[in-house]
Amino acid sequence: MLVEANGNDTTTGMITSAEHMFYTILSLTASHDANSGEARPPVTAMQQQRAIRAMHCPQRFGHKLAVIDAEPARRDGEVRRALQLYRAAIEGAEREGFLQDEAIAKWQRR
């Protein structure tokens, strides 16, 4: 967190690179139509970074990784696996107080 000399938090309203990566991966994977014949979105490197972050700080990144992993499973017809991952994401986000991520996981699960 950046704090000015007067004590004001200067990061309020800013999106971090980790958040940007999360939303980018979600957008790319959610917009991909598995039946279109197009190649899957090039998110492998970003997913690997997310996995590393989740391993080092599961409280902050574990639920995000579960949402990211659930989307391709859902798209590929692996309904049971997708639902398990969405459930894990919802529970993790709720437990750690990430309300916006909990809402995203619930919306994606629909």
Coordinates of N, CA, C and O in Angstrom, one line a residue:
M1 N 0.8 -1.2 0.0 CA 0.0 0.0 0.0 C 0.9 1.2 0.0 O 1.8 1.3 0.8
L2 N 0.6 2.2 -0.8 CA 1.3 3.4 -0.9 C 0.6 4.4 0.0 O -0.6 4.6 0.0
V3 N 1.4 5.1 0.8 CA 0.8 6.1 1.7 C 1.5 7.4 1.5 O 2.8 7.4 1.6
E4 N 0.8 8.5 1.3 CA 1.4 9.8 1.1 C 1.9 10.3 2.5 O 1.5 9.7 3.5
A5 N 2.7 11.4 2.5 CA 3.2 11.9 3.7 C 2.1 12.3 4.7 O 2.3 12.2 5.9
N6 N 0.9 12.7 4.2 CA -0.2 13.1 5.1 C -1.0 11.9 5.6 O -2.0 12.0 6.3
G7 N -0.6 10.7 5.2 CA -1.2 9.5 5.7 C -2.3 8.9 4.8 O -2.9 7.9 5.2
N8 N -2.6 9.6 3.7 CA -3.7 9.1 2.8 C -3.2 7.9 2.0 O -2.1 7.9 1.5
D9 N -4.1 6.9 1.9 CA -3.8 5.8 1.1 C -4.0 6.2 -0.4 O -5.1 6.6 -0.8
T10 N -2.9 6.0 -1.2 CA -3.0 6.5 -2.6 C -3.4 5.3 -3.5 O -3.5 5.6 -4.7
T11 N -3.6 4.1 -3.0 CA -4.0 3.0 -3.9 C -5.4 2.7 -4.0 O -5.9 1.9 -4.7
T12 N -6.2 3.4 -3.2 CA -7.7 3.2 -3.2 C -8.2 3.4 -4.6 O -7.9 4.4 -5.3
G13 N -8.9 2.4 -5.1 CA -9.5 2.5 -6.4 C -8.6 2.0 -7.5 O -9.0 1.9 -8.7
M14 N -7.3 1.7 -7.2 CA -6.4 1.2 -8.2 C -6.5 -0.4 -8.3 O -6.8 -1.0 -7.3
I15 N -6.3 -0.9 -9.5 CA -6.4 -2.3 -9.7 C -4.9 -2.8 -9.8 O -4.1 -2.2 -10.5
T16 N -4.6 -3.8 -9.1 CA -3.2 -4.3 -9.0 C -3.0 -5.2 -10.3 O -3.9 -5.6 -11.0
S17 N -1.7 -5.5 -10.5 CA -1.4 -6.3 -11.7 C -2.0 -7.7 -11.5 O -2.4 -8.4 -12.5
A18 N -2.0 -8.2 -10.3 CA -2.6 -9.5 -10.0 C -4.1 -9.5 -10.3 O -4.6 -10.5 -10.9
E19 N -4.8 -8.5 -9.9 CA -6.2 -8.4 -10.2 C -6.4 -8.3 -11.7 O -7.3 -8.9 -12.3
H20 N -5.6 -7.5 -12.4 CA -5.7 -7.3 -13.8 C -5.5 -8.6 -14.5 O -6.3 -9.0 -15.4
M21 N -4.6 -9.4 -14.1 CA -4.3 -10.7 -14.7 C -5.5 -11.7 -14.4 O -5.9 -12.4 -15.3
F22 N -6.1 -11.6 -13.3 CA -7.3 -12.4 -12.9 C -8.4 -12.1 -13.9 O -9.0 -13.0 -14.5
Y23 N -8.7 -10.9 -14.1 CA -9.8 -10.5 -14.9 C -9.5 -10.7 -16.4 O -10.4 -11.1 -17.2
T24 N -8.3 -10.6 -16.8 CA -7.9 -10.9 -18.2 C -8.1 -12.4 -18.5 O -8.7 -12.7 -19.5
I25 N -7.6 -13.2 -17.6 CA -7.8 -14.7 -17.8 C -9.2 -15.0 -17.8 O -9.7 -15.8 -18.7
L26 N -10.0 -14.5 -16.9 CA -11.5 -14.8 -16.9 C -12.1 -14.4 -18.2 O -12.9 -15.1 -18.7
S27 N -11.8 -13.2 -18.6 CA -12.4 -12.7 -19.9 C -12.0 -13.5 -21.1 O -12.9 -13.9 -21.9
L28 N -10.8 -13.9 -21.2 CA -10.3 -14.7 -22.3 C -11.0 -16.1 -22.3 O -11.4 -16.6 -23.3
T29 N -11.0 -16.7 -21.1 CA -11.5 -18.1 -21.1 C -13.0 -18.1 -21.2 O -13.6 -19.0 -21.8
A30 N -13.7 -17.1 -20.6 CA -15.2 -17.1 -20.7 C -15.7 -16.8 -22.1 O -16.7 -17.2 -22.5
S31 N -14.9 -16.0 -22.8 CA -15.3 -15.6 -24.2 C -15.0 -16.6 -25.2 O -15.5 -16.5 -26.4
H32 N -14.2 -17.6 -24.9 CA -13.8 -18.7 -25.9 C -15.0 -19.7 -26.0 O -15.5 -20.2 -25.1
D33 N -15.4 -19.9 -27.2 CA -16.4 -20.9 -27.5 C -15.7 -22.2 -28.0 O -15.1 -22.2 -29.0
A34 N -15.8 -23.2 -27.2 CA -15.2 -24.5 -27.4 C -15.6 -25.1 -28.7 O -14.9 -25.9 -29.4
N35 N -16.8 -24.8 -29.2 CA -17.4 -25.4 -30.4 C -17.0 -24.6 -31.7 O -17.3 -25.0 -32.8
S36 N -16.3 -23.5 -31.5 CA -16.0 -22.7 -32.7 C -14.8 -23.2 -33.5 O -14.6 -22.8 -34.6
G37 N -14.0 -24.1 -33.0 CA -12.9 -24.6 -33.7 C -11.7 -23.7 -33.5 O -10.6 -24.1 -34.0
E38 N -11.8 -22.6 -32.8 CA -10.7 -21.7 -32.6 C -9.8 -22.3 -31.5 O -10.2 -23.1 -30.7
A39 N -8.5 -21.9 -31.6 CA -7.6 -22.4 -30.6 C -7.9 -21.8 -29.2 O -8.6 -20.7 -29.2
R40 N -7.6 -22.5 -28.2 CA -7.9 -21.9 -26.8 C -7.1 -20.6 -26.6 O -6.0 -20.4 -27.2
P41 N -7.6 -19.7 -25.8 CA -6.9 -18.5 -25.5 C -5.5 -18.7 -25.0 O -5.3 -19.7 -24.2
P42 N -4.5 -17.9 -25.3 CA -3.2 -18.1 -24.8 C -3.0 -17.6 -23.4 O -2.4 -16.5 -23.2
V43 N -3.5 -18.3 -22.4 CA -3.4 -17.9 -21.0 C -2.6 -18.8 -20.2 O -2.5 -18.6 -19.0
T44 N -1.9 -19.8 -20.8 CA -1.1 -20.7 -20.0 C -0.1 -20.1 -19.1 O 0.0 -20.4 -17.9
A45 N 0.7 -19.2 -19.6 CA 1.7 -18.5 -18.8 C 1.1 -17.7 -17.7 O 1.6 -17.8 -16.5
M46 N 0.0 -17.1 -17.9 CA -0.7 -16.3 -16.9 C -1.3 -17.3 -15.8 O -1.2 -17.0 -14.6
Q47 N -1.8 -18.4 -16.3 CA -2.3 -19.4 -15.3 C -1.2 -20.0 -14.5 O -1.4 -20.2 -13.3
Q48 N 0.0 -20.2 -15.0 CA 1.1 -20.7 -14.3 C 1.5 -19.7 -13.2 O 1.8 -20.1 -12.1
Q49 N 1.5 -18.4 -13.5 CA 1.8 -17.4 -12.5 C 0.8 -17.4 -11.4 O 1.1 -17.2 -10.3
R50 N -0.5 -17.6 -11.8 CA -1.6 -17.6 -10.8 C -1.4 -18.8 -9.8 O -1.6 -18.7 -8.6
A51 N -1.0 -19.9 -10.4 CA -0.8 -21.1 -9.6 C 0.4 -20.9 -8.6 O 0.3 -21.3 -7.5
I52 N 1.4 -20.3 -9.1 CA 2.6 -20.0 -8.2 C 2.1 -19.0 -7.1 O 2.4 -19.3 -5.9
R53 N 1.4 -18.0 -7.4 CA 0.9 -17.1 -6.4 C 0.0 -17.8 -5.4 O 0.0 -17.6 -4.2
A54 N -0.9 -18.7 -5.9 CA -1.8 -19.4 -5.0 C -1.1 -20.3 -4.1 O -1.5 -20.5 -3.0
M55 N 0.0 -20.9 -4.6 CA 0.8 -21.8 -3.8 C 1.5 -21.0 -2.6 O 1.6 -21.5 -1.5
H56 N 2.0 -19.8 -2.9 CA 2.7 -19.0 -1.9 C 1.7 -18.3 -1.0 O 2.1 -18.0 0.1
C57 N 0.5 -17.9 -1.5 CA -0.4 -17.2 -0.6 C -1.8 -17.7 -1.0 O -2.6 -17.0 -1.6
P58 N -2.2 -18.9 -0.5 CA -3.5 -19.5 -0.8 C -4.7 -18.6 -0.3 O -5.7 -18.6 -0.9
Q59 N -4.5 -17.9 0.8 CA -5.6 -17.1 1.3 C -6.0 -16.0 0.3 O -7.2 -15.6 0.2
R60 N -5.1 -15.5 -0.4 CA -5.4 -14.4 -1.3 C -5.7 -14.8 -2.8 O -6.4 -14.2 -3.5
F61 N -5.0 -15.9 -3.2 CA -5.1 -16.3 -4.6 C -5.7 -17.7 -4.8 O -6.0 -18.0 -6.0
G62 N -5.9 -18.5 -3.8 CA -6.4 -19.8 -4.0 C -7.7 -19.9 -4.7 O -8.0 -20.6 -5.6
H63 N -8.6 -19.1 -4.2 CA -10.0 -19.0 -4.7 C -10.0 -18.5 -6.1 O -10.8 -18.9 -6.9
K64 N -9.1 -17.6 -6.4 CA -9.1 -17.0 -7.8 C -8.6 -18.1 -8.8 O -9.2 -18.2 -9.9
L65 N -7.7 -18.9 -8.4 CA -7.2 -20.0 -9.2 C -8.3 -21.0 -9.5 O -8.4 -21.5 -10.6
A66 N -9.1 -21.3 -8.4 CA -10.2 -22.2 -8.6 C -11.2 -21.7 -9.6 O -11.7 -22.5 -10.4
V67 N -11.5 -20.4 -9.6 CA -12.4 -19.9 -10.6 C -11.8 -20.0 -12.0 O -12.5 -20.4 -13.0
I68 N -10.5 -19.7 -12.1 CA -9.9 -19.8 -13.4 C -9.8 -21.2 -13.9 O -10.0 -21.5 -15.1
D69 N -9.6 -22.2 -13.1 CA -9.6 -23.6 -13.5 C -11.0 -24.1 -13.8 O -11.1 -25.1 -14.5
A70 N -12.0 -23.6 -13.1 CA -13.3 -24.1 -13.3 C -13.9 -23.7 -14.7 O -14.7 -24.5 -15.3
E71 N -13.5 -22.6 -15.2 CA -14.1 -22.1 -16.5 C -13.8 -23.1 -17.7 O -14.7 -23.5 -18.4
P72 N -12.6 -23.5 -17.9 CA -12.3 -24.5 -19.0 C -13.0 -25.8 -18.7 O -13.5 -26.5 -19.6
A73 N -13.1 -26.2 -17.4 CA -13.8 -27.5 -17.1 C -15.3 -27.4 -17.5 O -15.8 -28.3 -18.1
R74 N -15.9 -26.3 -17.2 CA -17.3 -26.0 -17.5 C -17.5 -26.0 -19.0 O -18.3 -26.7 -19.6
R75 N -16.6 -25.3 -19.7 CA -16.7 -25.2 -21.2 C -16.5 -26.6 -21.8 O -17.1 -26.9 -22.9
D76 N -15.6 -27.4 -21.2 CA -15.3 -28.8 -21.8 C -16.3 -29.8 -21.4 O -16.1 -31.0 -21.7
G77 N -17.4 -29.4 -20.7 CA -18.4 -30.4 -20.3 C -18.1 -31.2 -19.1 O -18.8 -32.1 -18.7
E78 N -17.1 -30.8 -18.3 CA -16.7 -31.5 -17.1 C -17.5 -30.8 -15.9 O -16.9 -30.2 -15.1
V79 N -18.8 -31.1 -15.9 CA -19.7 -30.3 -15.1 C -19.4 -30.6 -13.6 O -19.3 -29.6 -12.8
R80 N -19.2 -31.8 -13.2 CA -18.9 -32.1 -11.8 C -17.6 -31.4 -11.3 O -17.6 -30.8 -10.3
R81 N -16.5 -31.5 -12.1 CA -15.3 -30.9 -11.7 C -15.5 -29.4 -11.7 O -15.0 -28.7 -10.7
A82 N -16.1 -28.8 -12.6 CA -16.4 -27.3 -12.6 C -17.1 -26.9 -11.4 O -16.8 -25.9 -10.7
L83 N -18.2 -27.6 -11.0 CA -19.0 -27.3 -9.9 C -18.1 -27.4 -8.6 O -18.3 -26.6 -7.7
Q84 N -17.3 -28.4 -8.5 CA -16.4 -28.5 -7.3 C -15.5 -27.4 -7.2 O -15.2 -26.8 -6.1
L85 N -14.9 -26.9 -8.4 CA -14.0 -25.8 -8.4 C -14.7 -24.5 -8.0 O -14.2 -23.7 -7.3
Y86 N -15.9 -24.3 -8.6 CA -16.7 -23.1 -8.3 C -17.0 -23.1 -6.8 O -16.9 -22.1 -6.1
R87 N -17.4 -24.3 -6.2 CA -17.7 -24.3 -4.8 C -16.5 -24.0 -3.9 O -16.6 -23.2 -3.0
A88 N -15.3 -24.5 -4.3 CA -14.1 -24.2 -3.6 C -13.8 -22.7 -3.7 O -13.4 -22.1 -2.7
A89 N -14.0 -22.1 -4.8 CA -13.7 -20.7 -5.0 C -14.7 -19.9 -4.2 O -14.2 -18.9 -3.5
I90 N -15.9 -20.2 -4.2 CA -16.9 -19.5 -3.4 C -16.6 -19.6 -1.9 O -16.6 -18.6 -1.2
E91 N -16.3 -20.8 -1.4 CA -16.0 -21.0 0.0 C -14.7 -20.2 0.4 O -14.7 -19.6 1.4
G92 N -13.7 -20.3 -0.4 CA -12.5 -19.6 -0.2 C -12.6 -18.1 -0.1 O -12.1 -17.5 0.7
A93 N -13.3 -17.6 -1.1 CA -13.5 -16.2 -1.2 C -14.3 -15.7 0.0 O -14.0 -14.6 0.6
E94 N -15.3 -16.4 0.4 CA -16.1 -16.0 1.5 C -15.3 -16.1 2.8 O -15.3 -15.2 3.6
R95 N -14.5 -17.2 3.0 CA -13.7 -17.3 4.2 C -12.7 -16.2 4.4 O -12.5 -15.7 5.4
E96 N -12.1 -15.8 3.2 CA -11.1 -14.8 3.3 C -11.6 -13.3 3.1 O -10.8 -12.4 3.1
G97 N -12.9 -13.2 2.9 CA -13.5 -11.9 2.8 C -13.3 -11.2 1.5 O -13.4 -9.9 1.4
F98 N -13.2 -11.9 0.4 CA -13.2 -11.4 -0.9 C -14.6 -11.4 -1.5 O -14.9 -12.3 -2.4
L99 N -15.4 -10.5 -1.2 CA -16.8 -10.5 -1.6 C -17.0 -10.4 -3.1 O -17.8 -11.1 -3.6
Q100 N -16.2 -9.6 -3.7 CA -16.3 -9.4 -5.2 C -15.9 -10.7 -5.9 O -16.5 -11.1 -6.9
D101 N -14.9 -11.5 -5.4 CA -14.5 -12.7 -6.0 C -15.6 -13.8 -5.7 O -15.8 -14.7 -6.6
E102 N -16.2 -13.8 -4.6 CA -17.3 -14.7 -4.3 C -18.4 -14.5 -5.2 O -19.0 -15.4 -5.8
A103 N -18.8 -13.2 -5.5 CA -19.8 -12.9 -6.4 C -19.5 -13.4 -7.8 O -20.4 -13.9 -8.5
I104 N -18.3 -13.2 -8.3 CA -17.8 -13.6 -9.6 C -18.0 -15.1 -9.7 O -18.5 -15.7 -10.7
A105 N -17.5 -15.9 -8.7 CA -17.6 -17.3 -8.7 C -19.0 -17.8 -8.8 O -19.4 -18.7 -9.5
K106 N -19.9 -17.1 -8.0 CA -21.3 -17.5 -8.0 C -21.9 -17.2 -9.4 O -22.7 -18.0 -9.9
W107 N -21.6 -16.1 -10.0 CA -22.1 -15.7 -11.3 C -21.6 -16.7 -12.3 O -22.4 -17.1 -13.2
Q108 N -20.3 -17.0 -12.3 CA -19.8 -17.9 -13.3 C -20.4 -19.3 -13.2 O -20.5 -20.0 -14.2
R109 N -20.7 -19.7 -12.0 CA -21.3 -21.1 -11.7 C -22.6 -21.3 -12.3 O -23.0 -22.4 -12.6
R110 N -23.4 -20.2 -12.6 CA -24.8 -20.3 -13.0 C -24.9 -21.2 -14.3 O -24.3 -21.5 -15.1

